[in-house]
Amino acid sequence: MDGKKLEYKGDEALKEIERLTQQPGLVQESLLKDILIKNHGTEYLEQYMGGSMDVSDFKKVVPVITYKGIYPYIRRIANGEGSNLITGQKITEMICSSGTSAGEPKLMPSIAEDLDRRTFLYNLIMPIINQYLPGLDQGKAMYLCFVKAETTTPCGLPVRAVLTSYYKSPHFRLRPHDPFNDHTSPDRVILCNDGYQSMYCQLLSGLIQRQHVLRLGAVFASAFLRGVSFLESNWTTLCHDIESGSLNEGITDADCRESMAEILPGPNPALAREIREICGAGSWRGILCKLWPRAKYIEAVVTGSMAQYIPSLEYYNGGKLKLVCPMYASSESYFGVNLNPFCDPEDVVFTLLPNMCYFEFIKLGENGTLMLDSDEDKEVPVQKLVDLVHVKLGCFYELVVTTYAGLYRYRVGDVLQVAGFHNKSPQFRFICRRNVVLSIDNDKTNEDDLHRSVTAAKKLLESLDTMLVEYTSYADTSSVPGHYVLYWEMKRGGPPDKTDPARRDSPLSYDDVLRECCIAIEEHLDYTYRRCRAFDRSIGPLEIRVVKAGMFEKLMDFAITRGGSSINQYKTPRCLKSTEAVKLLDSNVEASFFSPRDPTWIP
Ligand code: AMP
């Protein structure tokens, strides 16, 4: 990538988006050509293309793969064989994604210029937002960012989470001052490997600078809410630090202490009192706008599995702050941006940027739930692939990418739907991750089905003035027939508002409401599920296991210690695959409820 492009700012950035989206076909073809020029001599491509650099040869012969297809090469590179097994450039690090393969985090090759591409995309976000909300250069962002401790491969290549890679890179650390990206968190605090200390200091900085904060956020909604929950548990200590002007002794990291010394110059009892009054006033509904009164919006990914956090975000912001979901990216490559950042979360679409990687698409069935193959190992004929410029409005596709760093026709695992066009570039709605399914018999429930069913069922909780904080699921086949288990963590709201009809005391008991939630989920699952359940009897009644408060944070800690994820990237798995994770939740179940009757099923 042309180094100059890093500098695209403001109007230049917007012009570049226009240029790229007006001729996506040309940009894509020349990008693929360039990848083949640079990488045609690699062992991987040679076996299929015999050294050819021809785009049409590539399209004819290079197979569509999953991680299994590239893993043998990744393993050899990790063990010390050259980068040229898969790429013409030097692999500088392995990016560990939040996905796992055989219980281990997936490793994605990354080359130096990938950082340029990621930076390029980041640099588009504020110019896009500025078109709709100018003035954000007049204050700060309290944006929670975290790194995760890195490891190395046997041959010494760093293994990092993608955001850790970016925050540690000169692109981030040595960036020129940008008034649109003036963060309350000092860089050295962001770079602290200890998530607790980093979070504490970032919230402390955000609170001290509360009158300057114009926007709030984190990469994913889950990480932002983790920050709010941390604040709920630690505001008294944070206020104590502000009052006394001295940092809690639990913060031992030298970089954190030094950088916080600049932000916490002396005692500020008045500020501590203000914050105590707000935090100690009872309900936390709308707390974000009280703590950060000038904040205009919350920036976080709220699409896909993150959509379930929207009610919590709205609770804490009192429905006053817009949620901005700025981009779509992964460890394999960054993909695209949301050009209409202040739209409602359900309307978010991403315009894929044709200079990020080579995009292809596997066409899926009519409603997207009908996957071409939910079986990872099933071969996808290359003729089934569609280019970026040939996708059709309304159709569902699975994303396949080819990168400079050595992934060729790699199935990312995301299901997208074409929702419109910007200039000539298609815009996609994120639907779900492929293969996040519950299956007992012929039924195949994907993440989206599950999410829709839970969303419908959780409305019943309103009568108990309770909200669903988090959920995950598990196909319990330990008894016959197997059944779906949903783990729910719930939280009581404020005192019930008796004038609100939705919140009037329910005539049903708590237990009855939970049983009704079970059947409501079943009623919203698809035809095959209901047939298996009510006719074939091959699936037993769905069960909700209510877990103790804080269990999903424990699950996150568990995943972070075990897997390759960091707080930034962590996404609650909608379906548990690890038996240890199931055990962790099972040993903290407060009560369990089963569906009281069969779901409707009409042949
Ligand atoms: P990772 O491999 O850990 O970097 O995670 C990348 C995955 O996160 C993507 O493939 C998507 O499944 C998900 N993801 C990233 N951005 C978004 C977004 N804006 N909306 C929904 N899901 C997203």
XYZ file of C-alpha atoms and ligand atoms in Angstrom:
626
model
C 0.000 0.000 0.000
C 1.165 3.472 -0.847
C 2.642 4.949 2.361
C 1.217 8.382 1.545
C -2.274 7.043 1.923
C -1.699 6.836 5.648
C -2.001 10.577 5.768
C -5.520 10.708 4.372
C -7.430 12.965 6.692
C -10.637 14.943 6.566
C -11.841 15.759 3.086
C -9.028 13.738 1.563
C -10.318 10.647 3.357
C -13.847 11.220 2.109
C -12.585 11.740 -1.436
C -10.632 8.516 -1.202
C -13.750 6.627 -0.109
C -15.565 8.045 -3.131
C -12.725 7.085 -5.465
C -12.556 3.535 -4.133
C -16.286 2.956 -4.161
C -16.747 4.354 -7.667
C -14.544 1.711 -9.220
C -14.464 -1.269 -6.849
C -14.036 -3.770 -9.696
C -10.878 -2.089 -10.977
C -9.414 -1.676 -7.502
C -10.114 -5.321 -6.695
C -8.644 -6.677 -9.933
C -5.465 -4.656 -9.558
C -5.172 -5.687 -5.912
C -5.465 -9.372 -6.804
C -2.982 -8.923 -9.631
C -0.573 -7.284 -7.190
C -0.988 -10.121 -4.665
C -0.214 -12.642 -7.408
C 2.839 -10.702 -8.608
C 4.184 -10.632 -5.061
C 3.144 -14.117 -3.962
C 3.122 -16.319 -7.079
C 6.398 -17.984 -6.106
C 5.136 -19.214 -2.732
C 4.854 -22.921 -2.087
C 1.161 -22.539 -1.467
C 0.252 -20.832 -4.750
C 2.780 -22.742 -6.848
C 1.117 -26.060 -6.118
C -2.067 -24.807 -7.769
C -0.885 -22.206 -10.262
C 2.580 -23.519 -11.200
C 4.093 -20.047 -10.938
C 1.422 -18.285 -13.017
C 0.495 -14.723 -12.052
C -2.676 -14.804 -14.040
C -5.850 -13.658 -12.308
C -8.021 -16.005 -14.366
C -5.834 -18.985 -13.421
C -6.212 -18.001 -9.788
C -9.979 -17.898 -10.140
C -10.059 -21.311 -11.818
C -7.788 -23.365 -9.612
C -7.156 -22.000 -6.159
C -9.472 -23.797 -3.730
C -11.729 -22.296 -1.086
C -10.387 -23.211 2.339
C -11.053 -22.962 6.035
C -8.407 -22.699 8.713
C -7.661 -26.397 8.327
C -6.410 -25.714 4.794
C -3.832 -23.142 5.829
C -2.954 -24.482 9.265
C -0.136 -26.831 8.105
C 1.646 -23.820 6.547
C 1.034 -21.628 9.576
C 2.461 -24.341 11.797
C 5.578 -24.709 9.627
C 6.153 -20.949 9.605
C 5.601 -20.813 13.362
C 8.261 -23.480 13.683
C 10.818 -21.522 11.695
C 10.300 -22.208 7.979
C 10.281 -19.091 5.801
C 7.366 -16.745 5.195
C 7.664 -17.615 1.513
C 5.624 -20.749 2.064
C 2.605 -18.479 1.723
C 3.651 -14.872 1.067
C 6.284 -12.941 -0.843
C 6.775 -10.548 2.064
C 8.154 -11.147 5.521
C 5.623 -12.312 8.076
C 6.283 -10.024 11.011
C 3.786 -11.427 13.483
C 0.996 -13.926 13.883
C -2.348 -12.439 14.787
C -4.403 -14.622 17.076
C -8.080 -14.359 16.375
C -10.904 -14.923 18.816
C -11.809 -18.055 16.863
C -10.442 -21.365 17.970
C -9.466 -24.491 16.116
C -9.091 -27.752 18.011
C -9.129 -25.759 21.247
C -6.316 -23.416 20.173
C -6.606 -19.842 18.969
C -6.326 -19.480 15.225
C -3.157 -17.747 14.042
C -3.316 -15.405 11.079
C -0.169 -14.352 9.222
C 0.520 -10.630 9.153
C 3.053 -8.530 7.249
C 4.311 -5.012 7.981
C 2.061 -3.290 5.459
C -1.061 -4.780 7.077
C -0.579 -2.123 9.738
C -0.780 0.514 6.999
C -4.048 -0.970 5.810
C -5.524 -1.054 9.325
C -4.370 2.506 9.969
C -5.854 3.605 6.673
C -9.249 2.296 7.731
C -9.040 3.814 11.230
C -8.196 7.173 9.676
C -11.494 7.151 7.779
C -13.708 6.873 10.839
C -13.539 10.404 12.243
C -13.837 12.157 8.860
C -16.999 10.086 8.256
C -18.445 10.954 11.672
C -17.419 14.598 11.375
C -19.719 15.006 8.360
C -22.693 14.371 10.637
C -21.392 15.751 13.929
C -18.769 18.457 13.605
C -16.862 19.812 16.589
C -15.467 16.563 17.918
C -12.014 18.124 17.712
C -13.046 20.394 20.583
C -12.871 17.704 23.246
C -11.814 14.187 24.068
C -12.816 10.573 23.652
C -13.064 8.206 26.572
C -12.420 5.143 24.498
C -11.459 2.020 26.429
C -8.638 0.145 24.691
C -6.709 -2.826 25.975
C -3.775 -4.964 25.006
C -3.215 -8.568 25.808
C 0.119 -10.056 26.783
C 1.810 -11.471 23.719
C 3.530 -14.800 23.269
C 5.844 -16.061 20.555
C 5.818 -18.959 18.149
C 8.550 -21.612 18.590
C 10.691 -19.653 16.095
C 10.197 -16.365 17.927
C 7.500 -14.640 15.873
C 5.294 -12.488 18.095
C 1.744 -13.793 18.561
C -0.615 -10.931 19.296
C -4.256 -10.001 19.175
C -4.937 -7.698 16.239
C -5.681 -4.664 18.379
C -2.648 -5.322 20.550
C -0.588 -5.355 17.377
C -2.019 -1.993 16.369
C -1.695 -0.315 19.782
C 1.906 -1.486 20.084
C 2.836 -0.378 16.577
C 4.522 2.930 15.723
C 1.394 3.695 13.679
C -0.433 4.165 16.959
C 2.325 5.124 19.399
C 4.054 7.654 17.160
C 0.949 9.033 15.493
C 0.894 12.781 15.043
C -1.447 14.639 17.376
C -4.946 14.504 15.962
C -7.515 16.712 17.696
C -10.265 14.365 16.491
C -8.635 11.455 18.266
C -7.578 12.977 21.544
C -8.166 10.187 24.060
C -8.484 10.515 27.822
C -6.528 7.264 28.281
C -2.761 7.755 28.209
C -1.032 5.434 25.736
C 1.118 3.864 28.426
C -2.006 2.907 30.352
C -3.536 1.360 27.228
C -0.329 -0.604 26.746
C -0.397 -2.099 30.259
C -0.822 -5.863 30.014
C -2.734 -6.046 33.273
C -6.385 -5.594 32.282
C -7.452 -4.587 35.805
C -4.860 -1.853 36.207
C -5.424 -0.605 32.689
C -9.189 -0.439 33.173
C -8.841 1.282 36.556
C -6.541 3.976 35.189
C -8.553 4.486 32.002
C -11.747 5.034 33.987
C -9.936 7.292 36.431
C -8.593 9.403 33.535
C -12.043 9.499 31.968
C -13.649 10.634 35.223
C -11.047 13.307 35.906
C -11.524 14.710 32.401
C -15.291 14.210 32.427
C -16.113 17.752 31.359
C -13.957 17.400 28.236
C -15.336 14.085 27.029
C -17.375 14.331 23.816
C -17.671 10.634 23.038
C -17.463 7.308 24.807
C -16.667 3.888 23.506
C -14.671 0.722 23.112
C -14.160 -1.570 20.150
C -16.971 -3.944 21.074
C -20.069 -3.144 23.122
C -19.175 -5.953 25.520
C -15.855 -4.296 26.421
C -17.565 -0.969 27.016
C -20.143 -2.552 29.306
C -17.387 -4.335 31.114
C -16.032 -0.849 31.819
C -19.391 0.283 33.189
C -19.591 -2.768 35.403
C -16.052 -2.119 36.632
C -17.093 1.423 37.467
C -20.099 0.115 39.388
C -17.800 -1.997 41.543
C -14.976 0.512 41.938
C -16.377 4.045 41.957
C -15.792 4.546 45.667
C -12.085 3.750 45.325
C -11.835 5.858 42.182
C -13.456 8.785 44.008
C -11.079 8.305 46.900
C -8.130 8.660 44.502
C -9.610 11.815 42.996
C -10.287 13.269 46.415
C -6.825 12.539 47.775
C -4.943 13.112 44.539
C -3.067 9.856 44.984
C -3.303 6.678 42.989
C -4.579 3.513 44.674
C -1.668 1.360 45.803
C -3.134 -1.614 43.979
C -1.907 0.052 40.771
C 1.665 -1.145 40.737
C 2.542 -0.890 37.042
C 5.261 1.758 36.751
C 4.013 3.111 33.404
C 0.486 3.435 34.748
C 1.681 5.181 37.884
C 3.883 7.596 35.969
C 1.341 8.537 33.365
C -1.447 8.849 35.914
C 0.708 11.210 37.984
C 0.332 13.747 35.161
C -3.432 13.382 35.081
C -3.908 13.345 38.840
C -1.887 16.383 39.865
C -3.402 16.934 43.323
C -6.451 16.473 45.556
C -9.765 17.403 43.955
C -12.465 16.917 46.610
C -15.049 18.891 44.644
C -14.844 16.552 41.652
C -14.888 13.499 43.920
C -18.060 14.815 45.580
C -19.792 15.360 42.217
C -18.988 11.849 41.072
C -20.007 10.304 44.406
C -23.343 12.079 44.237
C -23.994 10.750 40.748
C -22.824 7.196 41.374
C -24.388 6.882 44.806
C -27.787 8.276 43.827
C -29.460 4.884 43.373
C -30.454 3.802 39.890
C -27.725 3.773 37.283
C -30.180 4.338 34.460
C -28.756 7.185 32.387
C -25.556 7.347 34.450
C -23.309 7.820 31.416
C -24.859 11.158 30.495
C -24.561 12.332 34.090
C -20.914 11.366 34.433
C -19.972 12.637 30.984
C -22.507 15.411 30.372
C -20.993 16.579 27.060
C -20.805 13.099 25.501
C -22.636 12.900 22.189
C -22.498 9.211 21.367
C -21.120 5.787 22.256
C -18.876 4.182 19.675
C -18.782 0.385 19.711
C -19.617 -2.564 17.514
C -23.284 -3.270 18.252
C -24.018 -5.527 15.299
C -24.041 -9.321 15.101
C -23.783 -10.974 18.483
C -23.099 -7.542 20.015
C -26.698 -6.505 19.285
C -27.841 -8.092 22.511
C -25.976 -5.418 24.485
C -28.010 -2.599 23.007
C -30.643 -2.625 25.798
C -27.928 -2.444 28.465
C -26.193 0.395 26.648
C -29.502 2.176 26.392
C -30.210 1.616 30.051
C -26.926 3.198 31.089
C -27.222 6.104 28.687
C -30.898 6.673 29.435
C -31.696 6.366 25.726
C -29.984 9.711 25.127
C -26.769 8.815 23.337
C -26.680 7.445 19.828
C -24.819 4.179 19.338
C -22.267 4.382 16.555
C -21.031 1.156 15.023
C -18.156 2.420 12.891
C -16.485 -0.524 11.224
C -16.285 -4.165 10.354
C -12.940 -5.897 10.683
C -11.234 -9.112 11.671
C -7.853 -10.570 12.424
C -7.611 -11.830 8.839
C -8.122 -8.384 7.340
C -10.039 -5.197 7.979
C -13.092 -5.014 5.771
C -15.163 -1.878 5.752
C -16.817 1.124 7.318
C -20.289 2.345 8.190
C -20.884 5.441 6.074
C -24.060 6.350 7.950
C -22.756 6.222 11.521
C -25.778 7.736 13.261
C -28.301 5.294 11.828
C -30.152 2.938 14.157
C -28.162 -0.175 15.077
C -30.523 -2.451 13.139
C -29.897 -0.422 9.977
C -26.101 -0.570 10.140
C -24.478 -1.622 6.879
C -20.801 -1.776 6.049
C -19.291 -0.629 2.788
C -16.414 -2.980 2.087
C -13.309 -1.104 0.997
C -11.895 -2.723 -2.126
C -8.290 -1.909 -1.198
C -8.281 -3.981 1.996
C -8.065 -7.479 0.534
C -9.592 -9.449 -2.338
C -13.206 -10.214 -1.498
C -15.215 -13.124 -2.815
C -18.544 -14.496 -1.699
C -20.200 -17.872 -1.430
C -23.862 -17.517 -2.260
C -26.146 -18.885 0.429
C -29.762 -19.952 0.445
C -32.806 -17.729 0.231
C -33.016 -16.650 3.832
C -29.383 -16.923 4.807
C -30.149 -19.542 7.392
C -30.006 -22.130 4.691
C -26.245 -22.400 4.611
C -24.474 -23.769 1.612
C -22.803 -26.090 4.042
C -22.563 -25.693 7.722
C -20.002 -28.456 7.493
C -16.595 -26.772 7.546
C -14.910 -29.593 5.690
C -17.236 -29.747 2.740
C -15.517 -28.506 -0.381
C -16.926 -25.345 -1.948
C -16.663 -25.486 -5.778
C -14.778 -22.394 -6.986
C -17.504 -21.738 -9.568
C -19.787 -20.903 -6.630
C -17.723 -17.821 -5.792
C -18.975 -14.366 -6.703
C -16.801 -11.226 -6.919
C -17.481 -8.098 -4.894
C -19.051 -6.325 -7.846
C -21.325 -9.228 -8.745
C -23.213 -9.695 -5.508
C -26.965 -9.090 -5.700
C -29.145 -6.898 -3.542
C -30.949 -8.853 -0.815
C -28.865 -12.014 -1.230
C -26.954 -13.710 1.575
C -23.308 -14.609 1.216
C -20.465 -16.043 3.177
C -17.313 -13.910 3.071
C -14.119 -15.298 1.531
C -10.877 -13.313 1.461
C -7.473 -13.373 -0.195
C -4.774 -11.334 1.502
C -1.242 -10.165 0.814
C -0.129 -11.975 3.964
C -0.953 -15.419 2.586
C -4.601 -16.351 3.011
C -6.069 -17.496 -0.275
C -9.807 -17.856 -0.659
C -10.118 -18.175 3.057
C -13.584 -18.494 4.569
C -13.804 -15.878 7.288
C -16.925 -17.500 8.682
C -19.235 -14.477 8.501
C -22.628 -14.413 6.827
C -23.534 -11.081 5.218
C -26.519 -9.761 3.303
C -26.317 -7.175 0.543
C -28.383 -4.234 1.770
C -27.548 -1.529 -0.746
C -24.799 0.208 -2.665
C -22.604 3.216 -2.155
C -21.590 4.353 -5.614
C -20.752 1.011 -7.219
C -19.706 -0.735 -4.021
C -22.057 -3.096 -2.260
C -22.974 -2.523 1.360
C -23.510 -5.447 3.666
C -25.523 -6.119 6.753
C -23.702 -8.393 9.172
C -25.973 -11.380 9.786
C -24.047 -13.828 11.926
C -21.053 -16.072 12.122
C -21.416 -19.288 10.203
C -21.454 -22.462 12.179
C -22.372 -20.969 15.481
C -25.136 -23.506 15.677
C -27.005 -25.613 18.110
C -27.915 -28.943 16.693
C -29.380 -32.013 18.319
C -31.037 -33.799 15.433
C -31.828 -32.373 11.973
C -32.254 -28.966 13.478
C -29.596 -26.355 12.787
C -29.906 -23.200 14.785
C -27.529 -20.441 13.903
C -26.578 -17.449 15.969
C -29.165 -15.255 14.345
C -32.030 -17.715 14.966
C -31.000 -18.010 18.561
C -30.659 -14.289 18.986
C -34.090 -13.602 17.498
C -35.705 -16.196 19.743
C -34.026 -14.910 22.887
C -34.891 -11.329 21.957
C -38.554 -12.303 21.677
C -38.545 -14.301 24.919
C -36.698 -11.821 27.076
C -39.553 -9.318 26.679
C -41.448 -11.465 29.177
C -38.888 -10.527 31.813
C -40.149 -6.962 31.770
C -43.090 -8.026 33.937
C -40.547 -9.011 36.591
C -38.667 -5.737 36.128
C -35.689 -7.823 35.259
C -33.410 -7.707 32.281
C -31.284 -10.237 30.534
C -27.643 -9.218 30.865
C -25.981 -12.031 28.942
C -26.726 -15.390 27.482
C -25.092 -18.328 25.884
C -26.206 -21.817 24.988
C -25.182 -25.404 24.804
C -26.558 -28.521 23.172
C -26.885 -30.903 26.095
C -26.752 -34.414 24.737
C -25.857 -36.079 28.024
C -29.403 -37.406 28.252
C -31.664 -38.795 25.552
C -33.185 -36.970 23.818
C -30.746 -34.087 23.983
C -32.031 -30.605 24.550
C -31.022 -26.965 24.181
C -29.733 -25.327 27.323
C -29.608 -21.565 27.624
C -27.560 -19.946 30.342
C -29.060 -16.642 31.380
C -27.604 -14.004 33.611
C -30.228 -11.550 34.715
C -30.353 -8.323 36.604
C -33.145 -6.610 38.484
C -33.875 -3.113 37.171
C -34.662 -0.132 39.380
C -37.837 -0.050 41.470
C -40.769 -1.075 39.251
C -42.599 1.767 37.561
C -46.219 0.758 38.164
C -47.564 3.267 35.643
C -45.736 1.552 32.805
C -48.062 -1.210 31.545
C -45.104 -3.355 30.502
C -43.757 -3.205 34.017
C -46.951 -3.822 35.972
C -46.512 -6.710 38.361
C -47.031 -9.928 36.515
C -49.862 -12.239 37.531
C -47.324 -15.029 36.909
C -44.717 -16.052 39.430
C -41.016 -15.692 38.675
C -40.796 -19.426 37.970
C -43.766 -19.325 35.629
C -42.303 -16.382 33.702
C -39.034 -18.251 33.231
C -40.921 -21.320 32.002
C -42.836 -19.096 29.594
C -39.495 -17.733 28.381
C -38.429 -21.318 27.575
C -41.472 -21.975 25.444
C -41.279 -18.510 23.846
C -37.766 -19.312 22.658
C -38.943 -22.614 21.254
C -41.850 -20.955 19.468
C -39.403 -18.628 17.731
C -36.985 -21.339 16.656
C -37.404 -22.669 13.164
C -39.729 -25.247 11.699
C -37.261 -28.112 11.846
C -36.522 -27.521 15.508
C -40.202 -27.462 16.364
C -40.838 -30.589 14.325
C -38.017 -32.445 16.061
C -39.320 -31.306 19.394
C -43.086 -31.714 18.983
C -43.381 -34.460 16.391
C -40.197 -36.535 16.191
C -39.562 -36.059 19.891
C -35.890 -36.161 19.064
C -35.284 -33.003 21.088
C -36.278 -32.604 24.722
C -37.804 -29.479 26.308
C -35.576 -26.420 26.203
C -34.014 -25.472 29.511
C -32.984 -22.092 30.911
C -30.325 -22.220 33.598
C -30.152 -18.980 35.515
C -26.569 -18.327 36.565
C -25.282 -16.178 39.407
C -24.500 -12.514 38.766
C -21.037 -11.962 37.316
C -20.715 -15.422 35.766
C -20.371 -14.087 32.245
C -17.463 -11.939 33.353
C -15.924 -15.093 34.788
C -16.542 -16.811 31.462
C -14.773 -13.929 29.720
C -11.815 -14.147 32.114
C -11.701 -17.871 31.476
C -11.643 -17.345 27.688
C -9.019 -14.632 27.948
C -6.672 -16.729 30.067
C -7.199 -19.801 27.906
C -7.622 -18.481 24.401
C -6.200 -15.816 22.179
C -8.740 -13.182 22.977
C -8.290 -9.838 24.708
C -10.929 -7.724 26.441
C -11.241 -5.673 23.257
C -11.930 -8.572 21.019
C -13.787 -10.886 23.331
C -17.272 -11.805 22.243
C -19.433 -14.022 24.399
C -19.781 -17.233 22.435
C -23.452 -17.768 21.716
C -22.866 -21.480 21.911
C -20.380 -23.112 24.246
C -18.068 -25.685 22.750
C -15.669 -26.067 25.642
C -16.720 -28.557 28.301
C -14.755 -26.579 30.875
C -16.756 -23.449 30.087
C -19.974 -25.483 30.465
C -18.714 -26.801 33.799
C -17.874 -23.298 34.961
C -21.418 -22.085 34.312
C -23.052 -25.297 35.536
C -21.377 -25.011 38.890
C -22.947 -21.581 39.324
C -26.547 -22.244 38.369
C -29.103 -20.697 40.733
C -32.198 -22.255 39.235
C -33.243 -24.113 36.168
C -36.504 -24.098 34.203
C -37.891 -26.270 31.428
C -40.323 -25.543 28.684
C -43.756 -26.504 30.038
C -45.300 -27.697 26.751
C -44.578 -28.536 23.141
C -44.036 -25.688 20.701
C -46.559 -25.261 17.896
C -45.912 -27.441 14.927
C -48.177 -27.770 11.947
C -47.182 -30.372 9.338
P -11.435 -11.625 15.386
O -11.118 -12.768 14.509
O -11.289 -11.933 16.828
O -10.675 -10.432 14.978
O -12.980 -11.313 15.185
C -13.447 -10.936 13.923
C -14.915 -11.248 13.841
O -15.649 -10.376 14.707
C -15.482 -10.987 12.480
O -15.194 -12.016 11.570
C -16.954 -10.887 12.817
O -17.525 -12.155 13.005
C -16.922 -10.136 14.146
N -17.073 -8.699 13.877
C -16.135 -7.798 13.646
N -16.660 -6.588 13.390
C -17.991 -6.751 13.462
C -19.097 -5.895 13.296
N -18.974 -4.598 13.040
N -20.321 -6.439 13.440
C -20.492 -7.729 13.750
N -19.479 -8.585 13.933
C -18.249 -8.108 13.772
